[in-house]
PDB file of C-alpha atoms in Angstrom:
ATOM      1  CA  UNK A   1       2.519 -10.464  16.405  1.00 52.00           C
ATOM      2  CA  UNK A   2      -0.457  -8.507  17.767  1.00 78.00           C
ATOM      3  CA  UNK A   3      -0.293  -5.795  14.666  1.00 91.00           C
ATOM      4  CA  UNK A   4       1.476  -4.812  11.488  1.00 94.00           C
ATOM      5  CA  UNK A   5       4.578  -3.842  12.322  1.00 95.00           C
ATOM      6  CA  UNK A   6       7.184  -1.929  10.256  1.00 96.00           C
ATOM      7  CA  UNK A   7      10.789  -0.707  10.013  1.00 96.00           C
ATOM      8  CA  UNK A   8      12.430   1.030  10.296  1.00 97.00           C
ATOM      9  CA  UNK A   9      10.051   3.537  12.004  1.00 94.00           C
ATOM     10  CA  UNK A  10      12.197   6.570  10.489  1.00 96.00           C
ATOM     11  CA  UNK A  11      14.708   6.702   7.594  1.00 97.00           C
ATOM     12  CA  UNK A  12      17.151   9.616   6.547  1.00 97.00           C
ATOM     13  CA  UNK A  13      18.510   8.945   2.870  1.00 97.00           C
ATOM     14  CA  UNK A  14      20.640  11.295   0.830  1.00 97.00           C
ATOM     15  CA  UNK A  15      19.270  11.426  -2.871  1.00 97.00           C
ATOM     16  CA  UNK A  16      20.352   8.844  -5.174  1.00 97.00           C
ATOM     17  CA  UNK A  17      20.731   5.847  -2.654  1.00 97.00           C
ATOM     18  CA  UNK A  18      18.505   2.802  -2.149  1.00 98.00           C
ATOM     19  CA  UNK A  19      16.716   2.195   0.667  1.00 98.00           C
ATOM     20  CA  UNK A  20      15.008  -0.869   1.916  1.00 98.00           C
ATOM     21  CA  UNK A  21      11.259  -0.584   3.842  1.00 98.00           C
ATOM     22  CA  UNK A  22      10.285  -3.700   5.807  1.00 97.00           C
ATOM     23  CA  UNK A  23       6.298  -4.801   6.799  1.00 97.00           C
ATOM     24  CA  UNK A  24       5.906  -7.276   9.231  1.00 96.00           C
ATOM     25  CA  UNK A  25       1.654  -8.253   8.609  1.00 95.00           C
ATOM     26  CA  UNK A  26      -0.353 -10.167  11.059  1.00 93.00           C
ATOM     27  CA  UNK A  27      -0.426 -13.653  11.060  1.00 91.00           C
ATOM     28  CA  UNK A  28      -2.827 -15.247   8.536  1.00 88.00           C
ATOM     29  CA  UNK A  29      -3.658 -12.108   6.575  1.00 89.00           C
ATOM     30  CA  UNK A  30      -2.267 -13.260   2.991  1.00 87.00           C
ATOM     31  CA  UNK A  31      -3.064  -9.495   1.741  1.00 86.00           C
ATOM     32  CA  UNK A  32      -1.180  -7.221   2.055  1.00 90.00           C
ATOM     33  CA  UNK A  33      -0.792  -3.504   0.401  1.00 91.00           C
ATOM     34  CA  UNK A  34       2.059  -1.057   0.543  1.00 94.00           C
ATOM     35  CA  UNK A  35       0.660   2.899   0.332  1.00 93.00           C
ATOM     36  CA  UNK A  36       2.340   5.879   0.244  1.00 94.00           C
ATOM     37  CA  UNK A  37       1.643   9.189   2.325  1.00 91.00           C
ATOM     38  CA  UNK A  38       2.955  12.520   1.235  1.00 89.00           C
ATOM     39  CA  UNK A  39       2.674  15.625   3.218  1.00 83.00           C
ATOM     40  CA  UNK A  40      -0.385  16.935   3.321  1.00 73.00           C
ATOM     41  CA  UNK A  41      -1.880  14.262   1.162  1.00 77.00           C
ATOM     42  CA  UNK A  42      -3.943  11.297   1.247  1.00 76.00           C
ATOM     43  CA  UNK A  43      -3.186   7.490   0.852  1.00 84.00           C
ATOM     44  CA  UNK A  44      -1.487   6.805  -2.032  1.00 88.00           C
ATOM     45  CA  UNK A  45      -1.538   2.959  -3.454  1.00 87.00           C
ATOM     46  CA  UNK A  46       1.153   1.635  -4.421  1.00 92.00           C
ATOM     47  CA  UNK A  47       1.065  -2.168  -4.574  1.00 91.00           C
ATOM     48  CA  UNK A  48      -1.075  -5.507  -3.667  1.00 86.00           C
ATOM     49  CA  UNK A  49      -0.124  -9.063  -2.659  1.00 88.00           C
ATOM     50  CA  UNK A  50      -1.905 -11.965  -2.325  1.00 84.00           C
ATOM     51  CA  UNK A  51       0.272 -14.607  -1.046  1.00 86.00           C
ATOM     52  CA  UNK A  52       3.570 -13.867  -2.515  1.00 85.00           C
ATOM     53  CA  UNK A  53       1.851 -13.181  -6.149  1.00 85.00           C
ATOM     54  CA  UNK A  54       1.653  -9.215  -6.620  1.00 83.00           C
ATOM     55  CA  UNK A  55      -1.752  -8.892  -9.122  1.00 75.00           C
ATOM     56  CA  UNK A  56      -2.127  -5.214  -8.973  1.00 79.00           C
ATOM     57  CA  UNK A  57       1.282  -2.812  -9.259  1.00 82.00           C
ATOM     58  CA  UNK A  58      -0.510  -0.480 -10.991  1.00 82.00           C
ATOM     59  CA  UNK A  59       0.190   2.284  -8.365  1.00 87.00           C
ATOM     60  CA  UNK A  60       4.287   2.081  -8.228  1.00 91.00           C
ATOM     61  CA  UNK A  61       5.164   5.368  -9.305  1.00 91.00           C
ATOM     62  CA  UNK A  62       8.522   4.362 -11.398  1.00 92.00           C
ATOM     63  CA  UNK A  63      10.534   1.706 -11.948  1.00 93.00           C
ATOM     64  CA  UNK A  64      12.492   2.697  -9.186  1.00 97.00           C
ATOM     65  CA  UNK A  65      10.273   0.569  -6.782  1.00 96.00           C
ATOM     66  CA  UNK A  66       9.860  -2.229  -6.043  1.00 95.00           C
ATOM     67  CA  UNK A  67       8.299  -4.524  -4.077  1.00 95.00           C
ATOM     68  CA  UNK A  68       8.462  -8.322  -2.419  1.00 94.00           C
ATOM     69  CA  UNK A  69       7.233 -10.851   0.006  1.00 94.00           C
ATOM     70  CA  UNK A  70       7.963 -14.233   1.288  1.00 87.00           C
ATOM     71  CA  UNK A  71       5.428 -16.848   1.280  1.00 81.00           C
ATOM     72  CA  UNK A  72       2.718 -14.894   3.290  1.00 80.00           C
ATOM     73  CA  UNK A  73       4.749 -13.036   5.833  1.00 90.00           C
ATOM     74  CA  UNK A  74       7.180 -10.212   5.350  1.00 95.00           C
ATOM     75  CA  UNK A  75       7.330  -7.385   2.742  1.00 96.00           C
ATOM     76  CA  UNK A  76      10.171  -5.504   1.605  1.00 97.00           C
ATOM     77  CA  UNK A  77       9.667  -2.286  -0.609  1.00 97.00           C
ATOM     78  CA  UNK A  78      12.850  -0.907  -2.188  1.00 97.00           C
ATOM     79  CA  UNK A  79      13.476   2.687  -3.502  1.00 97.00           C
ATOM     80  CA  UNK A  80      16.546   2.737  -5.561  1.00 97.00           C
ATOM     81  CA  UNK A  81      18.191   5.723  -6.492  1.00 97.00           C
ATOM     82  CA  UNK A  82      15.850   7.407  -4.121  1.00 97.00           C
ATOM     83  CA  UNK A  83      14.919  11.216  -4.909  1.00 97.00           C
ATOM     84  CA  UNK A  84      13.335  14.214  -3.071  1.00 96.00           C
ATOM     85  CA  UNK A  85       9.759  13.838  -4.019  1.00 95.00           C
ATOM     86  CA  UNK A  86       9.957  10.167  -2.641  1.00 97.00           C
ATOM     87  CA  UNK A  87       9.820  11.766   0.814  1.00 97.00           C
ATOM     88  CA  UNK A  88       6.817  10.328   2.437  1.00 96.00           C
ATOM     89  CA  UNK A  89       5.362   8.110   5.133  1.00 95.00           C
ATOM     90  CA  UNK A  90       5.313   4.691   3.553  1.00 97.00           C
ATOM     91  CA  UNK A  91       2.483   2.837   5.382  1.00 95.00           C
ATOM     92  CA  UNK A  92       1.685  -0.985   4.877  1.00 95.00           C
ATOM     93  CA  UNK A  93      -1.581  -2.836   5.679  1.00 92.00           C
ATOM     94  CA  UNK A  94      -2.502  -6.432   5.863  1.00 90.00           C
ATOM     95  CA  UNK A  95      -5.961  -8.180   5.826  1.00 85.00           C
ATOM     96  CA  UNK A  96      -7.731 -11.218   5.180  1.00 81.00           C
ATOM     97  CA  UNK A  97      -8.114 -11.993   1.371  1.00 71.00           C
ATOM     98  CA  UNK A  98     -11.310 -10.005   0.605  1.00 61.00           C
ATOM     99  CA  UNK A  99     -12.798  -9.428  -3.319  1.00 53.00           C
ATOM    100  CA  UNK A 100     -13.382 -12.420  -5.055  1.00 45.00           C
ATOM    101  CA  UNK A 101     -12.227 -14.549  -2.395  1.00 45.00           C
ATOM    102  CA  UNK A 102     -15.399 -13.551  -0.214  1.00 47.00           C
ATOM    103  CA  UNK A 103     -16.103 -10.766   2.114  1.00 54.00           C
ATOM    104  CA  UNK A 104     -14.938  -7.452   2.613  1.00 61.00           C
ATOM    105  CA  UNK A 105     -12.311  -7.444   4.967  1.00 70.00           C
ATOM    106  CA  UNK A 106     -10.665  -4.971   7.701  1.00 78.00           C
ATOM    107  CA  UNK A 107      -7.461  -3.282   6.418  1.00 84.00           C
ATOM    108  CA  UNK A 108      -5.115  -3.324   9.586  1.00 88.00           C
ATOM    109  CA  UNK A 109      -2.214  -0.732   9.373  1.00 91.00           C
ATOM    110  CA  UNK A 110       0.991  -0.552  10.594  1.00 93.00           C
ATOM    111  CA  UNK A 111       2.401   2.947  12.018  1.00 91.00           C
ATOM    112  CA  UNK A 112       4.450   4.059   9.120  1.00 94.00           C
ATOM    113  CA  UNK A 113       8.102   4.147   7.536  1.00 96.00           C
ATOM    114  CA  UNK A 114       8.621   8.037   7.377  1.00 96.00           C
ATOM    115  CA  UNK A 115      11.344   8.655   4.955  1.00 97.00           C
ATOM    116  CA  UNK A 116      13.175  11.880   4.124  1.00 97.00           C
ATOM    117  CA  UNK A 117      15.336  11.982   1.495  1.00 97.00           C
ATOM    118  CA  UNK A 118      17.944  14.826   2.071  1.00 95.00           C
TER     119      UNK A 118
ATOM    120  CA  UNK B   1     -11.978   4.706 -11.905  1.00 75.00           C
ATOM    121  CA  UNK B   2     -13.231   5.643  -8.149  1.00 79.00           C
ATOM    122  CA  UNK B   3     -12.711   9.102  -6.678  1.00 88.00           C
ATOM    123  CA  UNK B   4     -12.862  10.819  -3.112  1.00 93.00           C
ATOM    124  CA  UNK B   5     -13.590  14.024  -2.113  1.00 95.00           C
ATOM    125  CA  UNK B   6     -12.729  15.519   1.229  1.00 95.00           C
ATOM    126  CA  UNK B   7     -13.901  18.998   1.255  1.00 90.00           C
ATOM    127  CA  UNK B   8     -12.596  20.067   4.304  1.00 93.00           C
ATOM    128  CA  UNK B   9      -8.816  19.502   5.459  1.00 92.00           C
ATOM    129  CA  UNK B  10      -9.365  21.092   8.655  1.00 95.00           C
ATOM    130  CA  UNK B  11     -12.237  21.197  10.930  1.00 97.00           C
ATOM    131  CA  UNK B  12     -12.056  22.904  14.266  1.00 96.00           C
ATOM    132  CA  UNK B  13     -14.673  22.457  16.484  1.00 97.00           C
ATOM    133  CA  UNK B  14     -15.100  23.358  20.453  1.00 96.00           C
ATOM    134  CA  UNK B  15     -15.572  20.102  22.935  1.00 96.00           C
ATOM    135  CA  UNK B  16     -18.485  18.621  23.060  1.00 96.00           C
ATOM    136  CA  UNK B  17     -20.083  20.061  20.396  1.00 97.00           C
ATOM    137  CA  UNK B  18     -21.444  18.089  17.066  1.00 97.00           C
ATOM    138  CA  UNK B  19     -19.318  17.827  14.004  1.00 98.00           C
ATOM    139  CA  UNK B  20     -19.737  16.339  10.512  1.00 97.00           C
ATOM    140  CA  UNK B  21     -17.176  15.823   8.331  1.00 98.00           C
ATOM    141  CA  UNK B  22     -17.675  15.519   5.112  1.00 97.00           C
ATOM    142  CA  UNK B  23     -17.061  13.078   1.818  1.00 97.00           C
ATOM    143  CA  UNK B  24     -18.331  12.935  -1.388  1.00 97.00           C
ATOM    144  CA  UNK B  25     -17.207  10.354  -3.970  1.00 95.00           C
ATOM    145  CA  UNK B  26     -17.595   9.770  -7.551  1.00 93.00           C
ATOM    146  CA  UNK B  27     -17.470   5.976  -9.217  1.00 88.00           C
ATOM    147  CA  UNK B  28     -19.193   4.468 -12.397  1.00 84.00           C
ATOM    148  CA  UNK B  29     -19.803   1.112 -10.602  1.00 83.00           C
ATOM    149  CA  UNK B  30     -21.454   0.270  -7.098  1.00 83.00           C
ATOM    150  CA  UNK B  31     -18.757   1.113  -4.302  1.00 84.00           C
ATOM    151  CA  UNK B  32     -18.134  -0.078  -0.554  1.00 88.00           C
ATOM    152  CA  UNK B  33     -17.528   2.926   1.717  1.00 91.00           C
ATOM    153  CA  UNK B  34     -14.900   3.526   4.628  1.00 92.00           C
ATOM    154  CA  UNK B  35     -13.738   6.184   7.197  1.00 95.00           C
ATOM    155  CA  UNK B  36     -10.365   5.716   8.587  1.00 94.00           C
ATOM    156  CA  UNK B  37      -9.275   7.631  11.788  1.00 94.00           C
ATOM    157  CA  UNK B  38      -5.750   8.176  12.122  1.00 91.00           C
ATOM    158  CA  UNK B  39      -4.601   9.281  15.707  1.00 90.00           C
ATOM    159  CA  UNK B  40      -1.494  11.145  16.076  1.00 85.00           C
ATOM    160  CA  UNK B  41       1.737   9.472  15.725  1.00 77.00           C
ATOM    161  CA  UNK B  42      -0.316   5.790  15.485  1.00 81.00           C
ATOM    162  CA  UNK B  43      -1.354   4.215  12.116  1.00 82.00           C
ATOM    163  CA  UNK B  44      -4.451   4.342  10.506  1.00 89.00           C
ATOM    164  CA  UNK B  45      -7.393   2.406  12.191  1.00 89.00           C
ATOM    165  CA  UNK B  46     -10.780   1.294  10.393  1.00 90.00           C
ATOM    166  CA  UNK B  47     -14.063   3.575  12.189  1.00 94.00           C
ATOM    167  CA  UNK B  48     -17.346   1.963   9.888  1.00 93.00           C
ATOM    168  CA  UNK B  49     -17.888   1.128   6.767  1.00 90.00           C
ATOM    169  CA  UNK B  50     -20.404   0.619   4.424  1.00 90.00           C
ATOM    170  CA  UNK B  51     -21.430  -2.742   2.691  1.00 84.00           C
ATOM    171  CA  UNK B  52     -24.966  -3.087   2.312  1.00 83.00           C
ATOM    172  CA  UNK B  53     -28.291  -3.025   3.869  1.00 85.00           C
ATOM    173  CA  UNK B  54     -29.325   0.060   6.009  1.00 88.00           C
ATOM    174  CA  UNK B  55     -27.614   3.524   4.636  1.00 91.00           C
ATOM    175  CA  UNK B  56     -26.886   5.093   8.121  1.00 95.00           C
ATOM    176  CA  UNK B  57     -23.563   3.047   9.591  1.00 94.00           C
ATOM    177  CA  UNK B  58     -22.529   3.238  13.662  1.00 94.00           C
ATOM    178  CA  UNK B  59     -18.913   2.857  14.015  1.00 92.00           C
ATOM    179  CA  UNK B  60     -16.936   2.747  17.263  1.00 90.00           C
ATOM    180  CA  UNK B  61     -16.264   5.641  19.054  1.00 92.00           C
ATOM    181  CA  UNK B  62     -19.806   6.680  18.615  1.00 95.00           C
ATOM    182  CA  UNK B  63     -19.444   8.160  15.253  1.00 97.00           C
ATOM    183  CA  UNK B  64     -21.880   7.145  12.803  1.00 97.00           C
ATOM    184  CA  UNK B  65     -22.000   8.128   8.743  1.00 97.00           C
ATOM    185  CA  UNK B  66     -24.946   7.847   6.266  1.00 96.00           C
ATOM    186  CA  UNK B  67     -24.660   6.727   2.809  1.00 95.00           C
ATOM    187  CA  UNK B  68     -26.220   9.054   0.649  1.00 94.00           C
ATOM    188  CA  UNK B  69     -26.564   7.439  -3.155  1.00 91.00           C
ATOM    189  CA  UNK B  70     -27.838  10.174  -4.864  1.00 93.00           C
ATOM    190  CA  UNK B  71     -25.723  12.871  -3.852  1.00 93.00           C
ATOM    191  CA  UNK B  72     -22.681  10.000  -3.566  1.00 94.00           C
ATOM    192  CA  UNK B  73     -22.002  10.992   0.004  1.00 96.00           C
ATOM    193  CA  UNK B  74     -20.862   9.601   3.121  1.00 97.00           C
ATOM    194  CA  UNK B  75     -20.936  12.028   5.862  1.00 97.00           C
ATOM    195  CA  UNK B  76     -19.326  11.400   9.281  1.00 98.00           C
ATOM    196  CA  UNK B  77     -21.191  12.743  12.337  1.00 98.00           C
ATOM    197  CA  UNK B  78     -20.697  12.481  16.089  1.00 97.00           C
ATOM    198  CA  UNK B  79     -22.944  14.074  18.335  1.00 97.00           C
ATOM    199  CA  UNK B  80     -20.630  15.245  20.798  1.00 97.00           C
ATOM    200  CA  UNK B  81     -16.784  15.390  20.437  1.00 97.00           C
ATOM    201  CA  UNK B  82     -14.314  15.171  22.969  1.00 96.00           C
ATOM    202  CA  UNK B  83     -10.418  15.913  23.124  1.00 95.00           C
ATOM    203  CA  UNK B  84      -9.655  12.306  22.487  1.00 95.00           C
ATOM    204  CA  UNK B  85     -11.183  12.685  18.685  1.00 96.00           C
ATOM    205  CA  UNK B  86      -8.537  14.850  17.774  1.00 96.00           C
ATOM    206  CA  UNK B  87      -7.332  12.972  14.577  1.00 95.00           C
ATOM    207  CA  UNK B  88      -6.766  13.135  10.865  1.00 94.00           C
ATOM    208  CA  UNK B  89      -9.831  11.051   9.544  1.00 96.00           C
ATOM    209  CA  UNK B  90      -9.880   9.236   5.898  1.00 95.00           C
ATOM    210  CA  UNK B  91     -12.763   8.624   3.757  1.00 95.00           C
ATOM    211  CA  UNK B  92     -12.257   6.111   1.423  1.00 91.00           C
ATOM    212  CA  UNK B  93     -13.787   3.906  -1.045  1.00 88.00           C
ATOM    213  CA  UNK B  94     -13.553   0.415  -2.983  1.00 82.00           C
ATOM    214  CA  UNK B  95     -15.192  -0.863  -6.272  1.00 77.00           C
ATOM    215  CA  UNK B  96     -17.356  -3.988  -4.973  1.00 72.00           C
ATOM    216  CA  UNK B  97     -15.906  -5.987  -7.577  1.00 67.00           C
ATOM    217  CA  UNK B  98     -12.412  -5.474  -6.621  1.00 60.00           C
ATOM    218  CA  UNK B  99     -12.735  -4.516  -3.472  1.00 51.00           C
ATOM    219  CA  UNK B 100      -9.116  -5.209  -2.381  1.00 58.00           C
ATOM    220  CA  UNK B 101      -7.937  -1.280  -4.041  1.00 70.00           C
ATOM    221  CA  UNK B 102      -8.852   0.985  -1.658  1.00 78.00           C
ATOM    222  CA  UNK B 103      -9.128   4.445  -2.738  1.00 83.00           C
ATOM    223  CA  UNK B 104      -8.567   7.119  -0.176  1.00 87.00           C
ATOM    224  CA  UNK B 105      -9.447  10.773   0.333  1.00 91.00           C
ATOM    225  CA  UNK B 106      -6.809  13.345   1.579  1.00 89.00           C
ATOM    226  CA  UNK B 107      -8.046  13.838   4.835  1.00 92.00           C
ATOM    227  CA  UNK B 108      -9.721  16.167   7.425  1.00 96.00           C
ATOM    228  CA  UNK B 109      -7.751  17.035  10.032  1.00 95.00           C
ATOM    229  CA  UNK B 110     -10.189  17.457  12.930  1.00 97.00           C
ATOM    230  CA  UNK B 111      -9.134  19.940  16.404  1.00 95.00           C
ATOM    231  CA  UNK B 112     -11.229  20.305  19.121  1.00 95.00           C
ATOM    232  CA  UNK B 113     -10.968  22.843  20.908  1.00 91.00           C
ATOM    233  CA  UNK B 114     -11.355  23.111  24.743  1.00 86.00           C
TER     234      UNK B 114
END
């Protein structure tokens, strides 16, 4: 596609289910990042891929998430047992592979998961 | 670790006047620099960043930041604002060896006023 797209674009939860975030990235960026966005607040990382391999999940805040991706295409982030405080826009970014792979490359973002847990 | 300081997180300023908002960062190693602009409702969308070479960066939009190493600053300025920059704008920075951890600021929130 011609961006990062995500879904759903808005998600109402009660506390204590699971909910599923989905990131579409552009085609041929193997990175890809998941960050979080709380009110007020700035980006918050949360996890890396490169390819399918995950080598930084330093940022996930429990074990509550998770994280996923196919190949290099789609990424699914799952919340179980979701709480308040995990209100936030989820946002997700995809790039070429930057770092040791060469070059410093363009994070492109998509619009945002906002989810409100009730 | 790599930190970011926004100092301001809201600036109002009148139309086509000059603002400059401001960052300040703290990191034990050598860092690349970014500013983000996020326009409302859209996702976040890269402005300039810093690499290497000459310390004062022109980004789209006709905002332009300096890099600043001894006071660890990288100011955003545009000579003239218009209605359209209304925006929440992101500093951020990355560790050149690991450049693929973004750290980002919380934000200034800029207004312009007519």
């Amino acid at each position: 596609g011609a961006g990062v797209s995500q879904s759903p674009s808005n998600k109402v939860t009660e506390k204590g289910k699971d909910v599923e975030l989905r990131c579409d990235p552009i085609s041929g960026h193997t990175a890809l990042y998941w960050y979080r966005q709380r009110l007020g607040q700035g980006l918050e990382f949360l996890i890396y891929f490169q390819g399918n391999s995950a080598p930084d999940k330093s940022g996930l805040p429990s074990d509550r998430f998770s994280a996923e991706r196919t190949g290099e295409s789609v990424s699914t982030l799952t919340i179980q047992r979701t709480q308040q405080e995990d209100s936030a826009v989820y946002l997700c970014a995809s790039s070429l592979p930057g770092g040791v792979f060469g070059g410093v490359y363009e994070q492109f973002f998509g619009p945002g998961t906002r989810l409100t847990v009730l | 670790a790599q930190s970011v300081t926004q100092l301001d997180s809201q600036v109002p300023v009148f139309e086509e006047a000059p603002v400059e908002l401001r960052c300040n960062y703290s990191s034990s190693v050598s860092v690349y620099l970014f500013w983000y602009v996020q326009y409302p409702n859209q996702g976040l969308q890269l402005l300039l960043k810093y690499l290497s070479g000459s310390t004062l960066v022109k980004g789209i939009n006709g905002f332009e930041a300096e890099f600043n190493k001894s006071q660890t600053s990288f100011h955003l300025r545009k000579p003239s604002v218009h209605i359209s920059d209304t925006a929440e704008y992101f500093c951020a920075v990355s560790p050149l060896e690991r450049d693929d951890k973004i750290i980002f600021g919380k934000g200034t929130r800029l207004h312009i006023l007519p």
